[in-house]
Amino acid sequence: MLMVQIVLFDGFDLLDALAPYEVFSAAEIYAENALSIELVTAEGPRSVASGTKGLIIEASGRLNPEQAGIILIPGASGDPTGEGPDSPPAILSRAMNTELTGMIGQALEQKDIIVATVCGGSLLLAMGGLLESRPAVTHHMGMDALGATGATPVRARLVDNGNLVTGGGVTSGLDVALYLVERELGPRIAHAVEQLFEYERRGTVWREEGIMPSSHVAVTDEETNMAMNKAGMTNTEDINSAMETDFNGDWDTTIATPVGKLEVRLSIAIRNGIIQGKATQGDETVEFITPLLQGNKLTWSLRITKPMRLNLKFEVTADGYQMTGLARAGILPASKLTGKRVF
């Protein structure tokens, strides 16, 4: 029997979870009970408040990360334009910081489990460091954030990466569930459910196989250097002068993120006309990625792992012994950076 566990967490999106629930329930009837569906949480049986006006749904079990079958994770429902605790990124962050991340990580290591996500569900996993270098899709508003976590964003309706199947927008829950029914139970059962719902799956299911499209062109280091030259970023004297007077030195900074404050020491220096920088957080030190001086602003990217895995893009200015700026990761709320020169 195919076991399907649909995971709920506080603030989950109703359609993300219940559309697949209906598809799997219909398939259960047509397949003569060849599958079983359960609503679960990381904590066990409880009432779960959805993100849609707090509508309560009862979960009857605790997620079992070793149970063969399918585990489906929905996204979050909240204020799509807000940056407060009711925004989808904040809801996903809270869910990520529960036992759920560890459980899904354990499930991904099992050969007989398929982990599926709908909409922002993939972002929840990616924020927890579970989708490093894996192709995936999420809601179109979260694709930049997905890439910032180290996942490989693919703009498709569905992405099949073996034991990981991800769906894009909210209504992709229908497509994800129908695809999994076809994949696990066969096309005739999936077709019967499609006819019952009067709905046909949308889009091509992207898989990492077949001929690479000829339009796929990688950006080379040479092209990056050409872009820098056009922007006037390679004048060594200008860079040295600006850095010595504005950015050169060590800075104790605070980055105010939606999930807490980070204390980070930034060390910035000029060597042979090249901007070099590193960031130290606790016992972890990482190098700046592609630092560039743009007018009076210094920009760079940085891979962080705490409180979540993200590739942050920084943009700062310096005035004497004060540094201010922002750190961004896709649609996640921008984090304010403030700092003081200490050397």
CSV table of C-alpha atoms in Angstrom, one decimal:
chain,number,residue,atom,x,y,z
A,1,MET,CA,0.0,0.0,0.0
A,2,LEU,CA,1.2,3.5,-0.9
A,3,MET,CA,1.3,5.7,2.2
A,4,VAL,CA,0.8,9.5,1.8
A,5,GLN,CA,1.7,11.8,4.6
A,6,ILE,CA,0.6,15.4,4.1
A,7,VAL,CA,2.4,17.7,6.6
A,8,LEU,CA,0.7,20.6,8.3
A,9,PHE,CA,2.3,23.4,10.2
A,10,ASP,CA,1.0,26.6,11.7
A,11,GLY,CA,0.3,29.1,8.9
A,12,PHE,CA,0.2,26.5,6.1
A,13,ASP,CA,-1.7,27.2,2.9
A,14,LEU,CA,-5.0,25.4,2.7
A,15,LEU,CA,-5.1,24.8,-1.0
A,16,ASP,CA,-1.5,23.6,-1.1
A,17,ALA,CA,-2.4,20.8,1.3
A,18,LEU,CA,-6.1,20.1,0.6
A,19,ALA,CA,-6.0,20.0,-3.2
A,20,PRO,CA,-3.5,17.1,-3.1
A,21,TYR,CA,-5.5,15.5,-0.2
A,22,GLU,CA,-8.6,15.4,-2.5
A,23,VAL,CA,-6.6,14.0,-5.5
A,24,PHE,CA,-5.1,11.2,-3.4
A,25,SER,CA,-8.5,10.5,-1.8
A,26,ALA,CA,-10.1,10.1,-5.2
A,27,ALA,CA,-7.2,7.9,-6.3
A,28,GLU,CA,-7.7,5.8,-3.2
A,29,ILE,CA,-11.2,5.0,-4.3
A,30,TYR,CA,-10.3,4.2,-7.9
A,31,ALA,CA,-7.3,2.1,-6.9
A,32,GLU,CA,-9.4,0.1,-4.4
A,33,ASN,CA,-7.6,1.3,-1.3
A,34,ALA,CA,-4.1,0.8,-2.8
A,35,LEU,CA,-3.0,3.9,-1.0
A,36,SER,CA,-3.7,5.6,2.4
A,37,ILE,CA,-3.6,9.3,3.3
A,38,GLU,CA,-3.0,11.0,6.6
A,39,LEU,CA,-2.6,14.6,7.7
A,40,VAL,CA,0.4,14.8,10.1
A,41,THR,CA,2.6,17.3,11.9
A,42,ALA,CA,6.1,17.2,13.2
A,43,GLU,CA,4.7,17.3,16.8
A,44,GLY,CA,1.9,14.7,16.5
A,45,PRO,CA,-1.9,14.8,16.5
A,46,ARG,CA,-3.1,18.4,17.1
A,47,SER,CA,-5.3,21.2,15.8
A,48,VAL,CA,-3.4,23.3,13.2
A,49,ALA,CA,-4.3,26.9,12.3
A,50,SER,CA,-3.9,27.5,8.6
A,51,GLY,CA,-2.7,30.8,7.2
A,52,THR,CA,-6.1,31.4,5.7
A,53,LYS,CA,-8.0,33.3,8.3
A,54,GLY,CA,-6.7,30.9,10.9
A,55,LEU,CA,-9.0,28.1,9.7
A,56,ILE,CA,-8.4,25.0,11.9
A,57,ILE,CA,-7.6,21.6,10.4
A,58,GLU,CA,-7.1,18.5,12.5
A,59,ALA,CA,-3.9,16.5,12.0
A,60,SER,CA,-4.3,12.9,13.2
A,61,GLY,CA,-0.7,11.7,13.4
A,62,ARG,CA,3.0,12.5,13.7
A,63,LEU,CA,5.2,12.6,10.6
A,64,ASN,CA,7.1,9.3,10.2
A,65,PRO,CA,10.3,10.1,8.2
A,66,GLU,CA,11.0,6.4,7.8
A,67,GLN,CA,7.6,5.4,6.4
A,68,ALA,CA,7.9,4.3,2.8
A,69,GLY,CA,5.7,6.3,0.4
A,70,ILE,CA,5.1,10.0,-0.2
A,71,ILE,CA,5.6,13.0,2.2
A,72,LEU,CA,4.0,16.2,0.9
A,73,ILE,CA,4.9,19.7,2.3
A,74,PRO,CA,2.7,22.7,1.5
A,75,GLY,CA,3.7,26.3,1.5
A,76,ALA,CA,2.5,29.1,3.7
A,77,SER,CA,-0.4,31.5,3.4
A,78,GLY,CA,0.0,35.1,4.7
A,79,ASP,CA,0.4,38.7,3.7
A,80,PRO,CA,2.3,38.5,0.4
A,81,THR,CA,3.3,42.2,0.6
A,82,GLY,CA,4.2,42.4,4.2
A,83,GLU,CA,7.5,41.9,6.1
A,84,GLY,CA,6.1,41.1,9.5
A,85,PRO,CA,5.4,37.9,11.4
A,86,ASP,CA,2.4,37.1,9.1
A,87,SER,CA,4.3,37.2,5.9
A,88,PRO,CA,4.9,33.8,4.1
A,89,PRO,CA,8.8,34.0,4.6
A,90,ALA,CA,8.3,34.5,8.4
A,91,ILE,CA,5.8,31.6,8.6
A,92,LEU,CA,8.1,29.3,6.6
A,93,SER,CA,11.0,30.4,8.8
A,94,ARG,CA,9.2,29.4,12.0
A,95,ALA,CA,8.2,26.0,10.5
A,96,MET,CA,11.8,25.5,9.4
A,97,ASN,CA,13.0,26.0,13.0
A,98,THR,CA,10.9,23.1,14.3
A,99,GLU,CA,11.6,19.4,14.2
A,100,LEU,CA,10.2,19.3,10.7
A,101,THR,CA,13.6,20.2,9.0
A,102,GLY,CA,15.4,17.3,10.6
A,103,MET,CA,12.6,14.9,9.8
A,104,ILE,CA,12.5,15.8,6.1
A,105,GLY,CA,16.2,15.6,6.0
A,106,GLN,CA,16.0,12.1,7.3
A,107,ALA,CA,13.2,11.2,4.8
A,108,LEU,CA,15.3,12.4,1.9
A,109,GLU,CA,18.0,9.9,2.9
A,110,GLN,CA,15.5,7.0,2.5
A,111,LYS,CA,15.4,5.2,-0.9
A,112,ASP,CA,11.7,4.4,-0.7
A,113,ILE,CA,10.3,7.8,0.1
A,114,ILE,CA,9.3,10.6,-2.3
A,115,VAL,CA,9.4,14.1,-0.8
A,116,ALA,CA,7.0,16.4,-2.6
A,117,THR,CA,6.4,20.1,-2.1
A,118,VAL,CA,3.8,22.6,-3.3
A,119,CYS,CA,4.5,26.3,-3.8
A,120,GLY,CA,6.5,27.6,-0.9
A,121,GLY,CA,7.0,24.1,0.6
A,122,SER,CA,10.3,23.8,-1.4
A,123,LEU,CA,11.5,27.2,0.0
A,124,LEU,CA,10.8,25.8,3.5
A,125,LEU,CA,13.1,22.9,2.8
A,126,ALA,CA,15.7,25.0,1.0
A,127,MET,CA,15.9,27.5,3.9
A,128,GLY,CA,16.8,24.5,6.1
A,129,GLY,CA,19.7,23.6,3.8
A,130,LEU,CA,18.0,20.5,2.4
A,131,LEU,CA,18.0,21.4,-1.3
A,132,GLU,CA,21.6,22.4,-1.8
A,133,SER,CA,22.4,22.1,-5.6
A,134,ARG,CA,19.1,20.3,-6.3
A,135,PRO,CA,16.8,21.6,-9.0
A,136,ALA,CA,13.5,22.8,-7.7
A,137,VAL,CA,10.6,25.2,-8.3
A,138,THR,CA,8.5,27.3,-6.0
A,139,HIS,CA,6.0,30.2,-6.3
A,140,HIS,CA,7.2,32.7,-8.8
A,141,MET,CA,7.7,35.4,-6.1
A,142,GLY,CA,10.1,33.1,-4.3
A,143,MET,CA,12.4,31.9,-7.1
A,144,ASP,CA,15.2,34.4,-6.3
A,145,ALA,CA,15.0,33.4,-2.7
A,146,LEU,CA,15.1,29.7,-3.7
A,147,GLY,CA,18.3,30.3,-5.7
A,148,ALA,CA,19.8,32.3,-2.7
A,149,THR,CA,19.5,29.2,-0.6
A,150,GLY,CA,21.9,27.2,-2.9
A,151,ALA,CA,19.1,25.3,-4.7
A,152,THR,CA,18.9,25.4,-8.5
A,153,PRO,CA,15.7,27.2,-9.4
A,154,VAL,CA,13.9,25.9,-12.5
A,155,ARG,CA,11.0,27.8,-13.9
A,156,ALA,CA,8.7,25.0,-14.6
A,157,ARG,CA,5.3,23.9,-13.4
A,158,LEU,CA,6.7,20.7,-11.9
A,159,VAL,CA,10.3,19.6,-11.3
A,160,ASP,CA,11.1,15.9,-10.8
A,161,ASN,CA,14.5,15.2,-9.2
A,162,GLY,CA,14.0,11.6,-8.3
A,163,ASN,CA,13.0,11.4,-4.7
A,164,LEU,CA,12.2,15.1,-4.7
A,165,VAL,CA,9.2,16.5,-6.7
A,166,THR,CA,8.4,20.2,-6.4
A,167,GLY,CA,5.5,22.3,-7.8
A,168,GLY,CA,5.3,26.0,-8.5
A,169,GLY,CA,2.3,28.1,-7.7
A,170,VAL,CA,-0.6,27.5,-5.3
A,171,THR,CA,-2.7,25.5,-7.7
A,172,SER,CA,0.2,23.3,-8.6
A,173,GLY,CA,-0.9,21.0,-5.8
A,174,LEU,CA,-3.3,19.5,-8.2
A,175,ASP,CA,-0.6,18.9,-10.7
A,176,VAL,CA,1.9,17.5,-8.2
A,177,ALA,CA,-0.6,15.0,-6.8
A,178,LEU,CA,-1.9,13.9,-10.2
A,179,TYR,CA,1.7,13.4,-11.4
A,180,LEU,CA,2.6,11.3,-8.4
A,181,VAL,CA,-0.6,9.3,-8.8
A,182,GLU,CA,0.4,8.5,-12.4
A,183,ARG,CA,4.1,7.9,-11.4
A,184,GLU,CA,3.2,5.5,-8.5
A,185,LEU,CA,-0.2,4.0,-9.5
A,186,GLY,CA,-0.2,4.3,-13.3
A,187,PRO,CA,-1.8,6.6,-15.9
A,188,ARG,CA,-5.2,5.0,-15.9
A,189,ILE,CA,-5.9,5.9,-12.2
A,190,ALA,CA,-4.5,9.4,-12.8
A,191,HIS,CA,-6.7,9.8,-15.9
A,192,ALA,CA,-9.8,8.7,-13.9
A,193,VAL,CA,-9.1,11.3,-11.3
A,194,GLU,CA,-8.6,14.0,-14.0
A,195,GLN,CA,-12.0,13.1,-15.4
A,196,LEU,CA,-13.7,13.2,-12.1
A,197,PHE,CA,-12.2,16.6,-11.3
A,198,GLU,CA,-12.6,17.9,-14.9
A,199,TYR,CA,-9.0,19.1,-14.7
A,200,GLU,CA,-5.9,18.3,-16.8
A,201,ARG,CA,-2.4,18.6,-15.5
A,202,ARG,CA,-0.6,21.8,-16.7
A,203,GLY,CA,2.9,22.2,-18.1
A,204,THR,CA,5.8,19.9,-18.8
A,205,VAL,CA,7.4,18.0,-15.9
A,206,TRP,CA,11.0,19.1,-15.9
A,207,ARG,CA,13.6,16.4,-15.4
A,208,GLU,CA,17.4,16.6,-15.6
A,209,GLU,CA,17.7,14.5,-18.6
A,210,GLY,CA,17.6,14.6,-22.4
A,211,ILE,CA,19.3,17.1,-24.8
A,212,MET,CA,20.4,20.4,-23.4
A,213,PRO,CA,18.6,23.3,-25.2
A,214,SER,CA,21.0,25.2,-27.5
A,215,SER,CA,20.0,28.5,-26.0
A,216,HIS,CA,21.6,27.5,-22.7
A,217,VAL,CA,24.7,29.7,-22.4
A,218,ALA,CA,26.7,30.0,-19.3
A,219,VAL,CA,28.1,33.4,-18.2
A,220,THR,CA,31.9,33.1,-18.3
A,221,ASP,CA,34.4,34.9,-16.1
A,222,GLU,CA,35.6,36.8,-19.2
A,223,GLU,CA,32.1,38.2,-19.7
A,224,THR,CA,31.9,39.2,-16.1
A,225,ASN,CA,35.2,41.1,-16.4
A,226,MET,CA,33.9,42.8,-19.6
A,227,ALA,CA,30.8,44.0,-17.7
A,228,MET,CA,33.0,45.3,-14.9
A,229,ASN,CA,35.2,47.2,-17.4
A,230,LYS,CA,32.1,48.8,-18.9
A,231,ALA,CA,30.9,49.8,-15.4
A,232,GLY,CA,34.3,51.4,-14.7
A,233,MET,CA,35.2,49.1,-11.9
A,234,THR,CA,38.8,48.2,-12.8
A,235,ASN,CA,40.6,51.5,-12.1
A,236,THR,CA,43.0,50.3,-9.4
A,237,GLU,CA,43.8,53.8,-8.2
A,238,ASP,CA,40.2,54.8,-7.8
A,239,ILE,CA,39.4,51.6,-5.9
A,240,ASN,CA,42.4,51.9,-3.6
A,241,SER,CA,41.6,55.5,-2.8
A,242,ALA,CA,37.9,54.9,-2.1
A,243,MET,CA,38.6,51.8,0.0
A,244,GLU,CA,41.4,53.4,2.1
A,245,THR,CA,39.2,56.4,2.9
A,246,ASP,CA,35.8,54.7,3.2
A,247,PHE,CA,35.8,50.9,3.5
A,248,ASN,CA,39.2,49.6,4.4
A,249,GLY,CA,39.5,48.0,7.9
A,250,ASP,CA,37.6,45.7,10.3
A,251,TRP,CA,33.9,46.4,11.1
A,252,ASP,CA,31.7,45.1,13.8
A,253,THR,CA,28.3,44.9,12.2
A,254,THR,CA,24.8,43.9,13.2
A,255,ILE,CA,22.4,42.4,10.6
A,256,ALA,CA,18.8,42.6,11.7
A,257,THR,CA,17.0,39.7,9.9
A,258,PRO,CA,13.3,38.7,10.2
A,259,VAL,CA,14.4,35.8,12.4
A,260,GLY,CA,16.9,37.5,14.7
A,261,LYS,CA,20.0,39.7,14.8
A,262,LEU,CA,23.4,38.4,13.5
A,263,GLU,CA,26.6,39.8,14.9
A,264,VAL,CA,29.2,39.7,12.1
A,265,ARG,CA,32.8,41.0,11.9
A,266,LEU,CA,33.6,42.2,8.4
A,267,SER,CA,37.3,42.5,7.3
A,268,ILE,CA,37.9,44.5,4.1
A,269,ALA,CA,41.2,45.2,2.4
A,270,ILE,CA,43.0,46.0,-0.8
A,271,ARG,CA,45.6,43.7,-2.2
A,272,ASN,CA,47.2,44.4,-5.6
A,273,GLY,CA,44.2,46.4,-6.6
A,274,ILE,CA,41.7,43.6,-5.8
A,275,ILE,CA,38.9,44.1,-3.3
A,276,GLN,CA,39.1,41.4,-0.7
A,277,GLY,CA,36.7,40.8,2.2
A,278,LYS,CA,35.7,38.2,4.7
A,279,ALA,CA,32.9,37.8,7.2
A,280,THR,CA,33.2,36.1,10.6
A,281,GLN,CA,30.2,34.9,12.5
A,282,GLY,CA,31.1,32.9,15.6
A,283,ASP,CA,33.7,30.3,14.6
A,284,GLU,CA,32.8,30.5,10.9
A,285,THR,CA,34.6,32.7,8.4
A,286,VAL,CA,33.6,33.0,4.8
A,287,GLU,CA,35.0,35.0,1.9
A,288,PHE,CA,33.1,37.7,0.0
A,289,ILE,CA,31.8,36.7,-3.4
A,290,THR,CA,32.3,39.1,-6.3
A,291,PRO,CA,32.9,42.3,-4.3
A,292,LEU,CA,32.4,45.4,-6.4
A,293,LEU,CA,32.7,49.2,-5.8
A,294,GLN,CA,29.8,51.0,-7.5
A,295,GLY,CA,30.1,54.7,-6.9
A,296,ASN,CA,30.1,55.2,-3.1
A,297,LYS,CA,28.6,51.7,-2.5
A,298,LEU,CA,30.3,48.4,-1.9
A,299,THR,CA,28.4,45.3,-3.0
A,300,TRP,CA,29.1,41.6,-2.5
A,301,SER,CA,27.4,38.3,-2.0
A,302,LEU,CA,27.9,36.1,1.0
A,303,ARG,CA,27.0,32.5,1.8
A,304,ILE,CA,25.6,32.2,5.4
A,305,THR,CA,24.4,29.1,7.2
A,306,LYS,CA,22.9,30.6,10.4
A,307,PRO,CA,20.0,31.1,11.1
A,308,MET,CA,19.3,29.5,7.7
A,309,ARG,CA,21.2,28.8,4.5
A,310,LEU,CA,21.1,31.8,2.2
A,311,ASN,CA,23.2,33.6,-0.3
A,312,LEU,CA,22.8,37.2,0.8
A,313,LYS,CA,23.5,40.2,-1.5
A,314,PHE,CA,25.0,43.1,0.4
A,315,GLU,CA,25.0,46.8,-0.5
A,316,VAL,CA,26.7,49.1,2.0
A,317,THR,CA,28.0,52.7,2.3
A,318,ALA,CA,30.6,53.9,4.8
A,319,ASP,CA,30.9,57.4,6.4
A,320,GLY,CA,33.9,57.7,8.6
A,321,TYR,CA,33.6,55.1,11.3
A,322,GLN,CA,29.9,54.2,10.5
A,323,MET,CA,28.7,51.6,8.0
A,324,THR,CA,25.0,51.2,6.9
A,325,GLY,CA,23.4,49.1,4.3
A,326,LEU,CA,21.1,46.2,3.4
A,327,ALA,CA,21.3,42.5,2.9
A,328,ARG,CA,18.8,40.9,0.5
A,329,ALA,CA,17.8,37.3,-0.5
A,330,GLY,CA,15.0,37.3,-3.1
A,331,ILE,CA,11.6,38.1,-1.7
A,332,LEU,CA,12.7,37.7,1.9
A,333,PRO,CA,12.4,41.0,3.7
A,334,ALA,CA,15.6,43.1,3.4
A,335,SER,CA,17.9,42.9,6.5
A,336,LYS,CA,19.3,46.2,7.8
A,337,LEU,CA,23.0,46.3,8.4
A,338,THR,CA,24.7,48.8,10.8
A,339,GLY,CA,28.3,48.7,11.9
A,340,LYS,CA,31.3,50.5,13.4
A,341,ARG,CA,34.9,50.5,12.2
A,342,VAL,CA,37.1,48.9,14.9
A,343,PHE,CA,40.5,49.0,13.1
